[in-house]
Structures are given as C-alpha cells and as structure tokens.
PDB file of C-alpha atoms in Angstrom:
ATOM      1  CA  MET R   1       2.737 -12.970   8.116  1.00  0.00           C
ATOM      2  CA  SER R   2      -0.372 -14.252   9.847  1.00  0.00           C
ATOM      3  CA  GLY R   3      -1.291 -17.267   7.698  1.00  0.00           C
ATOM      4  CA  ARG R   4      -4.640 -15.804   6.628  1.00  0.00           C
ATOM      5  CA  LEU R   5      -4.763 -18.103   3.580  1.00  0.00           C
ATOM      6  CA  THR R   6      -3.328 -21.307   5.038  1.00  0.00           C
ATOM      7  CA  GLY R   7      -4.970 -24.317   3.400  1.00  0.00           C
ATOM      8  CA  LYS R   8      -6.247 -22.339   0.425  1.00  0.00           C
ATOM      9  CA  ASP R   9      -5.155 -22.637  -3.185  1.00  0.00           C
ATOM     10  CA  ALA R  10      -5.020 -19.574  -5.411  1.00  0.00           C
ATOM     11  CA  LEU R  11      -5.173 -19.547  -9.210  1.00  0.00           C
ATOM     12  CA  ASN R  12      -3.411 -16.359 -10.169  1.00  0.00           C
ATOM     13  CA  THR R  13      -2.973 -14.939 -13.684  1.00  0.00           C
ATOM     14  CA  GLY R  14      -0.511 -12.301 -14.791  1.00  0.00           C
ATOM     15  CA  THR R  15       2.235 -13.303 -12.363  1.00  0.00           C
ATOM     16  CA  ALA R  16       5.154 -12.098 -14.488  1.00  0.00           C
ATOM     17  CA  SER R  17       4.966  -8.602 -13.009  1.00  0.00           C
ATOM     18  CA  GLY R  18       2.841  -5.919 -11.400  1.00  0.00           C
ATOM     19  CA  GLN R  19      -0.394  -6.824  -9.648  1.00  0.00           C
ATOM     20  CA  GLY R  20      -0.133 -10.545 -10.455  1.00  0.00           C
ATOM     21  CA  ARG R  21       3.386 -10.775  -9.027  1.00  0.00           C
ATOM     22  CA  ALA R  22       2.404  -8.759  -5.939  1.00  0.00           C
ATOM     23  CA  ALA R  23      -0.569 -11.066  -5.321  1.00  0.00           C
ATOM     24  CA  ALA R  24       1.555 -14.216  -5.775  1.00  0.00           C
ATOM     25  CA  LEU R  25       4.122 -12.963  -3.271  1.00  0.00           C
ATOM     26  CA  LEU R  26       1.523 -11.833  -0.730  1.00  0.00           C
ATOM     27  CA  PHE R  27      -0.763 -14.853  -1.031  1.00  0.00           C
ATOM     28  CA  SER R  28       2.113 -17.325  -0.712  1.00  0.00           C
ATOM     29  CA  ALA R  29       3.475 -15.396   2.275  1.00  0.00           C
ATOM     30  CA  GLU R  30       0.023 -15.733   3.876  1.00  0.00           C
ATOM     31  CA  GLY R  31       0.073 -19.513   3.439  1.00  0.00           C
ATOM     32  CA  ALA R  32      -1.734 -20.131   0.145  1.00  0.00           C
ATOM     33  CA  THR R  33      -0.428 -22.471  -2.501  1.00  0.00           C
ATOM     34  CA  VAL R  34      -0.328 -20.414  -5.693  1.00  0.00           C
ATOM     35  CA  ALA R  35      -0.966 -21.923  -9.115  1.00  0.00           C
ATOM     36  CA  SER R  36       0.032 -19.286 -11.615  1.00  0.00           C
ATOM     37  CA  THR R  37       0.261 -18.513 -15.270  1.00  0.00           C
ATOM     38  CA  ASN R  38       1.416 -15.802 -17.625  1.00  0.00           C
ATOM     39  CA  ILE R  39       2.136 -15.431 -21.311  1.00  0.00           C
ATOM     40  CA  ASN R  40       5.531 -13.945 -20.352  1.00  0.00           C
ATOM     41  CA  ALA R  41       7.418 -17.124 -19.431  1.00  0.00           C
ATOM     42  CA  GLU R  42      10.584 -15.335 -18.292  1.00  0.00           C
ATOM     43  CA  GLY R  43       8.777 -12.969 -15.921  1.00  0.00           C
ATOM     44  CA  ALA R  44       6.637 -15.809 -14.579  1.00  0.00           C
ATOM     45  CA  ALA R  45       9.790 -17.840 -13.876  1.00  0.00           C
ATOM     46  CA  GLU R  46      11.240 -14.868 -11.969  1.00  0.00           C
ATOM     47  CA  THR R  47       8.121 -14.660  -9.802  1.00  0.00           C
ATOM     48  CA  LEU R  48       8.201 -18.408  -9.195  1.00  0.00           C
ATOM     49  CA  ALA R  49      11.813 -18.126  -7.996  1.00  0.00           C
ATOM     50  CA  LEU R  50      10.961 -15.151  -5.740  1.00  0.00           C
ATOM     51  CA  VAL R  51       8.094 -17.027  -4.100  1.00  0.00           C
ATOM     52  CA  ARG R  52      10.100 -20.200  -3.575  1.00  0.00           C
ATOM     53  CA  ASP R  53      13.165 -18.283  -2.312  1.00  0.00           C
ATOM     54  CA  ARG R  54      10.912 -16.804   0.386  1.00  0.00           C
ATOM     55  CA  GLY R  55       9.641 -20.226   1.396  1.00  0.00           C
ATOM     56  CA  GLY R  56       6.315 -20.040  -0.438  1.00  0.00           C
ATOM     57  CA  ARG R  57       4.556 -22.730  -2.456  1.00  0.00           C
ATOM     58  CA  MET R  58       3.887 -21.968  -6.094  1.00  0.00           C
ATOM     59  CA  ASP R  59       3.576 -23.781  -9.412  1.00  0.00           C
ATOM     60  CA  SER R  60       3.645 -22.013 -12.750  1.00  0.00           C
ATOM     61  CA  THR R  61       2.153 -22.934 -16.118  1.00  0.00           C
ATOM     62  CA  ARG R  62       3.711 -20.794 -18.796  1.00  0.00           C
ATOM     63  CA  PRO R  63       3.214 -19.514 -21.282  1.00  0.00           C
ATOM     64  CA  LEU R  64      -0.575 -19.426 -21.313  1.00  0.00           C
ATOM     65  CA  ASP R  65      -2.479 -16.994 -23.518  1.00  0.00           C
ATOM     66  CA  LEU R  66      -5.638 -15.979 -21.636  1.00  0.00           C
ATOM     67  CA  ASN R  67      -7.326 -15.317 -24.970  1.00  0.00           C
ATOM     68  CA  ASP R  68      -7.284 -19.081 -25.649  1.00  0.00           C
ATOM     69  CA  GLU R  69     -10.450 -20.096 -23.767  1.00  0.00           C
ATOM     70  CA  ASP R  70      -9.955 -23.839 -24.274  1.00  0.00           C
ATOM     71  CA  ARG R  71      -6.435 -23.757 -22.802  1.00  0.00           C
ATOM     72  CA  VAL R  72      -7.555 -21.544 -19.916  1.00  0.00           C
ATOM     73  CA  LYS R  73     -10.419 -23.916 -19.077  1.00  0.00           C
ATOM     74  CA  ALA R  74      -8.031 -26.869 -19.259  1.00  0.00           C
ATOM     75  CA  TRP R  75      -5.580 -25.054 -16.934  1.00  0.00           C
ATOM     76  CA  ILE R  76      -8.314 -24.279 -14.404  1.00  0.00           C
ATOM     77  CA  ASP R  77      -9.714 -27.835 -14.544  1.00  0.00           C
ATOM     78  CA  ALA R  78      -6.266 -29.439 -14.189  1.00  0.00           C
ATOM     79  CA  THR R  79      -5.309 -27.146 -11.325  1.00  0.00           C
ATOM     80  CA  ALA R  80      -8.577 -27.729  -9.479  1.00  0.00           C
ATOM     81  CA  ALA R  81      -8.121 -31.502  -9.871  1.00  0.00           C
ATOM     82  CA  ALA R  82      -4.511 -31.333  -8.671  1.00  0.00           C
ATOM     83  CA  TYR R  83      -5.151 -29.167  -5.627  1.00  0.00           C
ATOM     84  CA  GLY R  84      -8.763 -29.860  -4.710  1.00  0.00           C
ATOM     85  CA  GLY R  85      -8.857 -27.359  -1.848  1.00  0.00           C
ATOM     86  CA  CYS R  86     -10.553 -24.008  -1.559  1.00  0.00           C
ATOM     87  CA  ILE R  87      -9.794 -22.426  -4.912  1.00  0.00           C
ATOM     88  CA  LEU R  88      -9.450 -18.647  -5.196  1.00  0.00           C
ATOM     89  CA  LEU R  89      -9.385 -17.153  -8.695  1.00  0.00           C
ATOM     90  CA  ILE R  90      -7.297 -13.996  -8.905  1.00  0.00           C
ATOM     91  CA  GLY R  91      -6.886 -11.952 -12.042  1.00  0.00           C
ATOM     92  CA  SER R  92      -7.448  -8.563 -13.540  1.00  0.00           C
ATOM     93  CA  THR R  93     -10.390  -8.398 -15.912  1.00  0.00           C
ATOM     94  CA  ALA R  94      -9.413  -4.844 -16.750  1.00  0.00           C
ATOM     95  CA  GLY R  95      -6.097  -6.051 -18.121  1.00  0.00           C
ATOM     96  CA  LEU R  96      -7.615  -9.031 -19.921  1.00  0.00           C
ATOM     97  CA  THR R  97     -10.731  -7.696 -21.641  1.00  0.00           C
ATOM     98  CA  GLY R  98     -10.978  -4.043 -20.698  1.00  0.00           C
ATOM     99  CA  SER R  99     -13.290  -2.763 -18.018  1.00  0.00           C
ATOM    100  CA  LEU R 100     -16.770  -1.609 -18.935  1.00  0.00           C
ATOM    101  CA  THR R 101     -17.157   0.175 -15.598  1.00  0.00           C
ATOM    102  CA  ASN R 102     -13.714   1.749 -15.370  1.00  0.00           C
ATOM    103  CA  PRO R 103     -11.987   2.185 -18.724  1.00  0.00           C
ATOM    104  CA  ARG R 104      -9.194   4.205 -17.060  1.00  0.00           C
ATOM    105  CA  ILE R 105      -7.781   1.004 -15.562  1.00  0.00           C
ATOM    106  CA  ALA R 106      -7.597  -0.872 -18.846  1.00  0.00           C
ATOM    107  CA  HIS R 107      -6.154   2.196 -20.572  1.00  0.00           C
ATOM    108  CA  THR R 108      -3.506   2.638 -17.888  1.00  0.00           C
ATOM    109  CA  ALA R 109      -2.586  -1.050 -17.959  1.00  0.00           C
ATOM    110  CA  THR R 110      -1.746  -0.784 -21.659  1.00  0.00           C
ATOM    111  CA  LYS R 111       0.220   2.471 -21.486  1.00  0.00           C
ATOM    112  CA  GLY R 112       3.300   1.437 -19.537  1.00  0.00           C
ATOM    113  CA  ASP R 113       4.276   1.789 -15.913  1.00  0.00           C
ATOM    114  CA  PRO R 114       1.927   4.291 -14.221  1.00  0.00           C
ATOM    115  CA  LEU R 115       4.560   4.812 -11.525  1.00  0.00           C
ATOM    116  CA  ALA R 116       7.127   6.056 -14.046  1.00  0.00           C
ATOM    117  CA  GLU R 117       7.879   9.758 -13.690  1.00  0.00           C
ATOM    118  CA  ASP R 118       6.811  10.539 -17.275  1.00  0.00           C
ATOM    119  CA  HIS R 119       3.506   8.616 -17.167  1.00  0.00           C
ATOM    120  CA  PRO R 120       0.319  10.717 -17.647  1.00  0.00           C
ATOM    121  CA  MET R 121      -1.121   9.340 -14.379  1.00  0.00           C
ATOM    122  CA  ARG R 122       1.509  11.382 -12.526  1.00  0.00           C
ATOM    123  CA  THR R 123      -0.203  14.599 -13.613  1.00  0.00           C
ATOM    124  CA  ILE R 124      -3.482  13.586 -11.974  1.00  0.00           C
ATOM    125  CA  ALA R 125      -1.974  12.153  -8.790  1.00  0.00           C
ATOM    126  CA  CYS R 126      -2.641  15.458  -7.018  1.00  0.00           C
ATOM    127  CA  ALA R 127      -6.393  14.914  -7.572  1.00  0.00           C
ATOM    128  CA  ILE R 128      -6.334  11.560  -5.772  1.00  0.00           C
ATOM    129  CA  PRO R 129      -7.408  12.182  -2.171  1.00  0.00           C
ATOM    130  CA  LEU R 130      -4.605  10.006  -0.784  1.00  0.00           C
ATOM    131  CA  GLY R 131      -2.153  12.045  -2.860  1.00  0.00           C
ATOM    132  CA  ARG R 132      -0.432   9.200  -4.674  1.00  0.00           C
ATOM    133  CA  ILE R 133      -0.898   6.588  -7.365  1.00  0.00           C
ATOM    134  CA  GLY R 134      -1.739   3.143  -6.072  1.00  0.00           C
ATOM    135  CA  THR R 135       0.737   0.297  -6.292  1.00  0.00           C
ATOM    136  CA  PRO R 136       0.219  -3.349  -7.242  1.00  0.00           C
ATOM    137  CA  GLU R 137       0.705  -4.143  -3.562  1.00  0.00           C
ATOM    138  CA  ASP R 138      -2.207  -1.836  -2.630  1.00  0.00           C
ATOM    139  CA  VAL R 139      -4.497  -3.870  -4.885  1.00  0.00           C
ATOM    140  CA  ALA R 140      -3.059  -7.201  -3.725  1.00  0.00           C
ATOM    141  CA  ARG R 141      -3.829  -6.306  -0.079  1.00  0.00           C
ATOM    142  CA  GLY R 142      -7.465  -5.620  -0.987  1.00  0.00           C
ATOM    143  CA  VAL R 143      -7.665  -8.944  -2.821  1.00  0.00           C
ATOM    144  CA  LEU R 144      -6.051 -10.652   0.175  1.00  0.00           C
ATOM    145  CA  PHE R 145      -8.792  -9.288   2.431  1.00  0.00           C
ATOM    146  CA  LEU R 146     -11.537 -10.521   0.097  1.00  0.00           C
ATOM    147  CA  ALA R 147      -9.901 -13.958  -0.126  1.00  0.00           C
ATOM    148  CA  SER R 148      -9.513 -14.271   3.635  1.00  0.00           C
ATOM    149  CA  ASP R 149     -12.012 -15.538   6.176  1.00  0.00           C
ATOM    150  CA  GLU R 150     -12.474 -11.946   7.412  1.00  0.00           C
ATOM    151  CA  ALA R 151     -14.552 -11.295   4.271  1.00  0.00           C
ATOM    152  CA  SER R 152     -16.657 -14.455   4.545  1.00  0.00           C
ATOM    153  CA  TYR R 153     -19.944 -12.520   4.578  1.00  0.00           C
ATOM    154  CA  ILE R 154     -19.069 -10.145   1.743  1.00  0.00           C
ATOM    155  CA  THR R 155     -20.602 -10.972  -1.621  1.00  0.00           C
ATOM    156  CA  GLY R 156     -21.904  -9.016  -4.596  1.00  0.00           C
ATOM    157  CA  ALA R 157     -19.956  -5.890  -3.660  1.00  0.00           C
ATOM    158  CA  ASN R 158     -17.324  -3.891  -5.493  1.00  0.00           C
ATOM    159  CA  LEU R 159     -14.181  -2.961  -3.607  1.00  0.00           C
ATOM    160  CA  VAL R 160     -12.771   0.078  -5.376  1.00  0.00           C
ATOM    161  CA  ILE R 161      -9.070   0.465  -4.674  1.00  0.00           C
ATOM    162  CA  ASP R 162      -8.281   3.879  -6.121  1.00  0.00           C
ATOM    163  CA  GLY R 163      -7.190   6.080  -3.230  1.00  0.00           C
ATOM    164  CA  GLY R 164     -10.578   7.807  -3.232  1.00  0.00           C
ATOM    165  CA  TRP R 165     -10.246   9.026  -6.816  1.00  0.00           C
ATOM    166  CA  SER R 166     -13.679   7.778  -7.949  1.00  0.00           C
ATOM    167  CA  ALA R 167     -15.306   9.517  -4.978  1.00  0.00           C
ATOM    168  CA  VAL R 168     -14.157  12.949  -6.149  1.00  0.00           C
ATOM    169  CA  LEU R 169     -14.574  12.579  -9.911  1.00  0.00           C
ATOM    170  CA  PRO R 170     -17.393  14.609 -11.443  1.00  0.00           C
ATOM    171  CA  SER R 171     -20.401  12.482 -12.370  1.00  0.00           C
ATOM    172  CA  ALA R 172     -20.832  11.392 -15.972  1.00  0.00           C
ATOM    173  CA  SER R 173     -24.204  13.131 -16.261  1.00  0.00           C
TER     174      SER R 173
END
C-alpha cells in the first residue's frame, strides 16, 4: 500500500463485518491508526485480529451501542484525547439511522447479505450499469479517497458509490 493515511487516526464504527471491517482493513493498510467499535464484540475482535495480523494498528472498544448517545460521545472524546492527531470519522448513517436520501441502502442493510444468491438485490443487478452489486471494499475505497490528501479540496459533495444505479433510475416525479 502507499501510506495515504500515515499519521492519521480513524474512528470507525461497525467494524465487526461488512463495510466497517473493509474500511478498518484498508485504512490500517494505508497507515492509519484505527480506533473502532461495534455492538458485536466477537466480530469486532475478529477484525482487530485481522488488522493486527497484517501489521496494522487498531484498538477496539466493544461492545458499544451507537444508539446510546452519551456513551458514543464519551468514546469519541476519549479517543480524540488519546490519539490527538487528524481524526477521521467513518461510519454508515444509513445503517445507523436510515437514510432520508436513499432508503434502499438502509433497507438493504437490514435484509441480510446483498451478495447472497437469494437476496432480492441480485434480481436488479442487471439494471446497474456496472453489472454487479457493490462490495464493502468498493465503498471503503471511496471513503479512503475522501479521507486522503488527494481529496483535500473536496467539501460539501456527495460521493455516490452505486455502480451508476442512481444515474439510470427513473426520477421520483
């Protein structure tokens, strides 16, 4: 890896699996120190072991229920005090509270593995211009770009990582 995040600290939620795990692995491989949390303590411990086995730096606070605002604030404050560097917050608001702009994401996140052969997303994969369902790693690479110095002049923009699906959907009008 190229060390795009060397010297940066990343607070990452949902690291027990999926997008959170993919981001933890990628960010640590790119040089970031990852401070992570998940309500699933066993899955979070697995991710911690994967990162450390690959030579990455990661700490894990688990379990932490993201619905408990006081505990989340305390976790963020304690982590910021402990690390003190450039802090990157990484998490999926669609998985946490539902997405007002894209309810499909929140729905999919609650309905099992969208990559499973019997998942309903498989039936619409042919409508996605890139011809496949995105992976957690696809999203993590987009987040990596936004967290890197290459995106230092990008602000107030949405980066839609959907294989072009939203570009071909009929309008809601």
